[in-house]
């Protein structure tokens, strides 16, 4: 049986007119006139692949077993955007971007040190990842910087 080919062109979020903060952030790095405000930097964070989403009760950090990355977390304001950046410690390369908007960051029900982030790529596609801190103080600083950004 011959394989069907589609004439439908896949558009990026930007081409389709959908706002995409990840792509905007990347573009804004080229503009030297945009001021970046770093709200917090946490040197040691862990990122996990999430198991299937629970049907009730919320995310549980105790269920996360597959660690996929370790690095630095930054909460950054750049222009009108607030983002969580996951940055490689040695190279400074951005691993993931989480634009802060409704539903972008969820807390886990079983620990104050675990969060779920909705990350996006430059095409506007998203996925959920788990993020954990070693210390409660780091989690507190992260949460406080998000609240401060929301309030301002």
PDB file of C-alpha atoms in Angstrom:
ATOM      1  CA  UNK A   1       0.000   0.000   0.000  1.00  0.00           C
ATOM      2  CA  UNK A   2       1.501   3.384  -0.978  1.00  0.00           C
ATOM      3  CA  UNK A   3       2.331   5.828   1.778  1.00  0.00           C
ATOM      4  CA  UNK A   4       0.115   8.925   1.849  1.00  0.00           C
ATOM      5  CA  UNK A   5       1.864  12.246   1.686  1.00  0.00           C
ATOM      6  CA  UNK A   6       0.342  15.357   3.098  1.00  0.00           C
ATOM      7  CA  UNK A   7       0.419  18.758   1.461  1.00  0.00           C
ATOM      8  CA  UNK A   8      -0.213  20.453   4.788  1.00  0.00           C
ATOM      9  CA  UNK A   9       2.713  22.652   5.770  1.00  0.00           C
ATOM     10  CA  UNK A  10       3.633  22.545   9.452  1.00  0.00           C
ATOM     11  CA  UNK A  11       3.925  26.053  10.853  1.00  0.00           C
ATOM     12  CA  UNK A  12       5.857  27.232  13.835  1.00  0.00           C
ATOM     13  CA  UNK A  13       3.868  28.952  16.567  1.00  0.00           C
ATOM     14  CA  UNK A  14       5.280  32.287  15.409  1.00  0.00           C
ATOM     15  CA  UNK A  15       4.232  31.692  11.784  1.00  0.00           C
ATOM     16  CA  UNK A  16       0.734  30.759  12.957  1.00  0.00           C
ATOM     17  CA  UNK A  17       0.476  33.943  15.008  1.00  0.00           C
ATOM     18  CA  UNK A  18       0.522  32.166  18.364  1.00  0.00           C
ATOM     19  CA  UNK A  19       2.523  34.053  21.006  1.00  0.00           C
ATOM     20  CA  UNK A  20       5.567  32.070  22.065  1.00  0.00           C
ATOM     21  CA  UNK A  21       7.610  33.371  24.980  1.00  0.00           C
ATOM     22  CA  UNK A  22      10.468  30.911  24.421  1.00  0.00           C
ATOM     23  CA  UNK A  23      11.084  32.198  20.913  1.00  0.00           C
ATOM     24  CA  UNK A  24      10.626  35.800  22.106  1.00  0.00           C
ATOM     25  CA  UNK A  25      13.237  35.275  24.815  1.00  0.00           C
ATOM     26  CA  UNK A  26      15.728  33.857  22.333  1.00  0.00           C
ATOM     27  CA  UNK A  27      15.159  36.799  19.988  1.00  0.00           C
ATOM     28  CA  UNK A  28      15.392  39.309  22.827  1.00  0.00           C
ATOM     29  CA  UNK A  29      18.930  38.113  23.601  1.00  0.00           C
ATOM     30  CA  UNK A  30      20.027  39.823  20.381  1.00  0.00           C
ATOM     31  CA  UNK A  31      18.628  43.204  21.521  1.00  0.00           C
ATOM     32  CA  UNK A  32      21.163  44.963  23.760  1.00  0.00           C
ATOM     33  CA  UNK A  33      18.535  47.523  24.823  1.00  0.00           C
ATOM     34  CA  UNK A  34      16.357  44.976  26.649  1.00  0.00           C
ATOM     35  CA  UNK A  35      17.093  44.877  30.366  1.00  0.00           C
ATOM     36  CA  UNK A  36      17.290  41.486  32.035  1.00  0.00           C
ATOM     37  CA  UNK A  37      16.571  41.199  35.742  1.00  0.00           C
ATOM     38  CA  UNK A  38      17.647  37.996  37.445  1.00  0.00           C
ATOM     39  CA  UNK A  39      15.322  37.333  40.386  1.00  0.00           C
ATOM     40  CA  UNK A  40      17.113  34.243  41.673  1.00  0.00           C
ATOM     41  CA  UNK A  41      19.821  31.748  40.776  1.00  0.00           C
ATOM     42  CA  UNK A  42      19.873  28.278  42.304  1.00  0.00           C
ATOM     43  CA  UNK A  43      23.019  26.333  41.530  1.00  0.00           C
ATOM     44  CA  UNK A  44      21.805  22.795  42.104  1.00  0.00           C
ATOM     45  CA  UNK A  45      18.521  21.583  40.619  1.00  0.00           C
ATOM     46  CA  UNK A  46      17.472  18.195  39.286  1.00  0.00           C
ATOM     47  CA  UNK A  47      15.118  17.541  36.363  1.00  0.00           C
ATOM     48  CA  UNK A  48      13.097  14.339  36.051  1.00  0.00           C
ATOM     49  CA  UNK A  49      11.079  12.672  33.344  1.00  0.00           C
ATOM     50  CA  UNK A  50       7.541  12.464  34.680  1.00  0.00           C
ATOM     51  CA  UNK A  51       5.543   9.253  34.910  1.00  0.00           C
ATOM     52  CA  UNK A  52       1.981   9.351  33.484  1.00  0.00           C
ATOM     53  CA  UNK A  53      -0.078  12.154  34.969  1.00  0.00           C
ATOM     54  CA  UNK A  54      -2.021  11.162  38.071  1.00  0.00           C
ATOM     55  CA  UNK A  55      -5.786  11.322  37.738  1.00  0.00           C
ATOM     56  CA  UNK A  56      -6.417  12.733  41.198  1.00  0.00           C
ATOM     57  CA  UNK A  57      -4.552  14.448  43.972  1.00  0.00           C
ATOM     58  CA  UNK A  58      -1.797  16.101  41.962  1.00  0.00           C
ATOM     59  CA  UNK A  59       1.819  15.317  41.152  1.00  0.00           C
ATOM     60  CA  UNK A  60       3.915  13.341  43.634  1.00  0.00           C
ATOM     61  CA  UNK A  61       7.690  13.782  43.661  1.00  0.00           C
ATOM     62  CA  UNK A  62       8.132  10.384  45.306  1.00  0.00           C
ATOM     63  CA  UNK A  63       7.022   8.777  42.013  1.00  0.00           C
ATOM     64  CA  UNK A  64       9.857  10.374  40.007  1.00  0.00           C
ATOM     65  CA  UNK A  65      12.725   7.981  39.387  1.00  0.00           C
ATOM     66  CA  UNK A  66      14.321   8.939  36.057  1.00  0.00           C
ATOM     67  CA  UNK A  67      16.634  11.944  36.446  1.00  0.00           C
ATOM     68  CA  UNK A  68      17.523  13.444  33.061  1.00  0.00           C
ATOM     69  CA  UNK A  69      19.481  16.587  33.903  1.00  0.00           C
ATOM     70  CA  UNK A  70      21.228  18.513  36.663  1.00  0.00           C
ATOM     71  CA  UNK A  71      22.149  22.178  36.562  1.00  0.00           C
ATOM     72  CA  UNK A  72      21.327  25.769  37.484  1.00  0.00           C
ATOM     73  CA  UNK A  73      17.865  27.321  37.653  1.00  0.00           C
ATOM     74  CA  UNK A  74      17.369  31.030  37.005  1.00  0.00           C
ATOM     75  CA  UNK A  75      14.188  33.062  37.358  1.00  0.00           C
ATOM     76  CA  UNK A  76      14.583  35.928  34.904  1.00  0.00           C
ATOM     77  CA  UNK A  77      12.562  38.938  33.808  1.00  0.00           C
ATOM     78  CA  UNK A  78      13.446  40.174  30.343  1.00  0.00           C
ATOM     79  CA  UNK A  79      11.266  42.970  29.016  1.00  0.00           C
ATOM     80  CA  UNK A  80       7.668  41.994  29.784  1.00  0.00           C
ATOM     81  CA  UNK A  81       8.420  38.274  30.144  1.00  0.00           C
ATOM     82  CA  UNK A  82       9.179  36.256  33.241  1.00  0.00           C
ATOM     83  CA  UNK A  83      10.829  32.895  32.623  1.00  0.00           C
ATOM     84  CA  UNK A  84      12.430  30.001  34.425  1.00  0.00           C
ATOM     85  CA  UNK A  85      15.641  29.043  32.661  1.00  0.00           C
ATOM     86  CA  UNK A  86      17.379  25.717  33.175  1.00  0.00           C
ATOM     87  CA  UNK A  87      21.021  26.396  32.389  1.00  0.00           C
ATOM     88  CA  UNK A  88      23.989  24.035  32.068  1.00  0.00           C
ATOM     89  CA  UNK A  89      26.527  24.756  34.823  1.00  0.00           C
ATOM     90  CA  UNK A  90      29.659  24.391  32.732  1.00  0.00           C
ATOM     91  CA  UNK A  91      28.736  25.614  29.242  1.00  0.00           C
ATOM     92  CA  UNK A  92      25.994  28.113  30.125  1.00  0.00           C
ATOM     93  CA  UNK A  93      23.756  26.595  27.423  1.00  0.00           C
ATOM     94  CA  UNK A  94      20.022  26.771  28.017  1.00  0.00           C
ATOM     95  CA  UNK A  95      18.557  23.305  28.591  1.00  0.00           C
ATOM     96  CA  UNK A  96      14.918  24.413  28.824  1.00  0.00           C
ATOM     97  CA  UNK A  97      12.711  27.509  29.080  1.00  0.00           C
ATOM     98  CA  UNK A  98       9.523  27.741  31.145  1.00  0.00           C
ATOM     99  CA  UNK A  99       7.553  30.926  30.419  1.00  0.00           C
ATOM    100  CA  UNK A 100       5.681  31.979  33.555  1.00  0.00           C
ATOM    101  CA  UNK A 101       1.951  32.105  32.920  1.00  0.00           C
ATOM    102  CA  UNK A 102      -1.080  30.351  34.429  1.00  0.00           C
ATOM    103  CA  UNK A 103      -0.415  26.650  34.893  1.00  0.00           C
ATOM    104  CA  UNK A 104       3.309  26.916  34.095  1.00  0.00           C
ATOM    105  CA  UNK A 105       4.555  25.885  37.547  1.00  0.00           C
ATOM    106  CA  UNK A 106       2.781  23.427  39.858  1.00  0.00           C
ATOM    107  CA  UNK A 107       3.867  22.321  43.309  1.00  0.00           C
ATOM    108  CA  UNK A 108       3.911  18.674  44.247  1.00  0.00           C
ATOM    109  CA  UNK A 109       1.544  17.472  46.928  1.00  0.00           C
ATOM    110  CA  UNK A 110       4.118  15.438  48.855  1.00  0.00           C
ATOM    111  CA  UNK A 111       7.101  17.811  49.130  1.00  0.00           C
ATOM    112  CA  UNK A 112       7.838  21.533  49.159  1.00  0.00           C
ATOM    113  CA  UNK A 113      11.069  20.901  47.210  1.00  0.00           C
ATOM    114  CA  UNK A 114       9.412  19.431  44.079  1.00  0.00           C
ATOM    115  CA  UNK A 115       7.759  21.330  41.216  1.00  0.00           C
ATOM    116  CA  UNK A 116       6.335  20.535  37.785  1.00  0.00           C
ATOM    117  CA  UNK A 117       7.304  22.924  34.969  1.00  0.00           C
ATOM    118  CA  UNK A 118       5.609  23.375  31.599  1.00  0.00           C
ATOM    119  CA  UNK A 119       8.569  23.954  29.282  1.00  0.00           C
ATOM    120  CA  UNK A 120       8.384  25.159  25.673  1.00  0.00           C
ATOM    121  CA  UNK A 121      10.646  24.960  22.671  1.00  0.00           C
ATOM    122  CA  UNK A 122      11.101  27.675  20.041  1.00  0.00           C
ATOM    123  CA  UNK A 123       8.234  26.198  17.989  1.00  0.00           C
ATOM    124  CA  UNK A 124       5.762  26.536  20.861  1.00  0.00           C
ATOM    125  CA  UNK A 125       5.549  22.809  21.616  1.00  0.00           C
ATOM    126  CA  UNK A 126       5.438  22.039  25.310  1.00  0.00           C
ATOM    127  CA  UNK A 127       5.941  19.221  27.760  1.00  0.00           C
ATOM    128  CA  UNK A 128       5.905  18.797  31.518  1.00  0.00           C
ATOM    129  CA  UNK A 129       9.020  17.990  33.521  1.00  0.00           C
ATOM    130  CA  UNK A 130       9.671  17.502  37.206  1.00  0.00           C
ATOM    131  CA  UNK A 131      12.164  19.712  39.005  1.00  0.00           C
ATOM    132  CA  UNK A 132      13.575  19.182  42.488  1.00  0.00           C
ATOM    133  CA  UNK A 133      15.880  21.088  44.801  1.00  0.00           C
ATOM    134  CA  UNK A 134      18.206  19.567  47.403  1.00  0.00           C
ATOM    135  CA  UNK A 135      17.392  22.181  50.034  1.00  0.00           C
ATOM    136  CA  UNK A 136      14.096  23.632  51.257  1.00  0.00           C
ATOM    137  CA  UNK A 137      15.670  27.097  51.273  1.00  0.00           C
ATOM    138  CA  UNK A 138      16.306  26.818  47.510  1.00  0.00           C
ATOM    139  CA  UNK A 139      12.691  25.828  46.920  1.00  0.00           C
ATOM    140  CA  UNK A 140      11.541  28.717  49.104  1.00  0.00           C
ATOM    141  CA  UNK A 141      13.724  31.210  47.166  1.00  0.00           C
ATOM    142  CA  UNK A 142      12.418  29.840  43.843  1.00  0.00           C
ATOM    143  CA  UNK A 143       8.792  30.088  44.949  1.00  0.00           C
ATOM    144  CA  UNK A 144       9.284  33.577  46.426  1.00  0.00           C
ATOM    145  CA  UNK A 145      10.875  34.904  43.233  1.00  0.00           C
ATOM    146  CA  UNK A 146       7.905  33.628  41.202  1.00  0.00           C
ATOM    147  CA  UNK A 147       5.447  35.249  43.626  1.00  0.00           C
ATOM    148  CA  UNK A 148       7.373  38.547  43.565  1.00  0.00           C
ATOM    149  CA  UNK A 149       7.386  38.567  39.749  1.00  0.00           C
ATOM    150  CA  UNK A 150       3.645  37.863  39.689  1.00  0.00           C
ATOM    151  CA  UNK A 151       2.916  40.611  42.223  1.00  0.00           C
ATOM    152  CA  UNK A 152       4.933  43.247  40.367  1.00  0.00           C
TER     153      UNK A 152
END
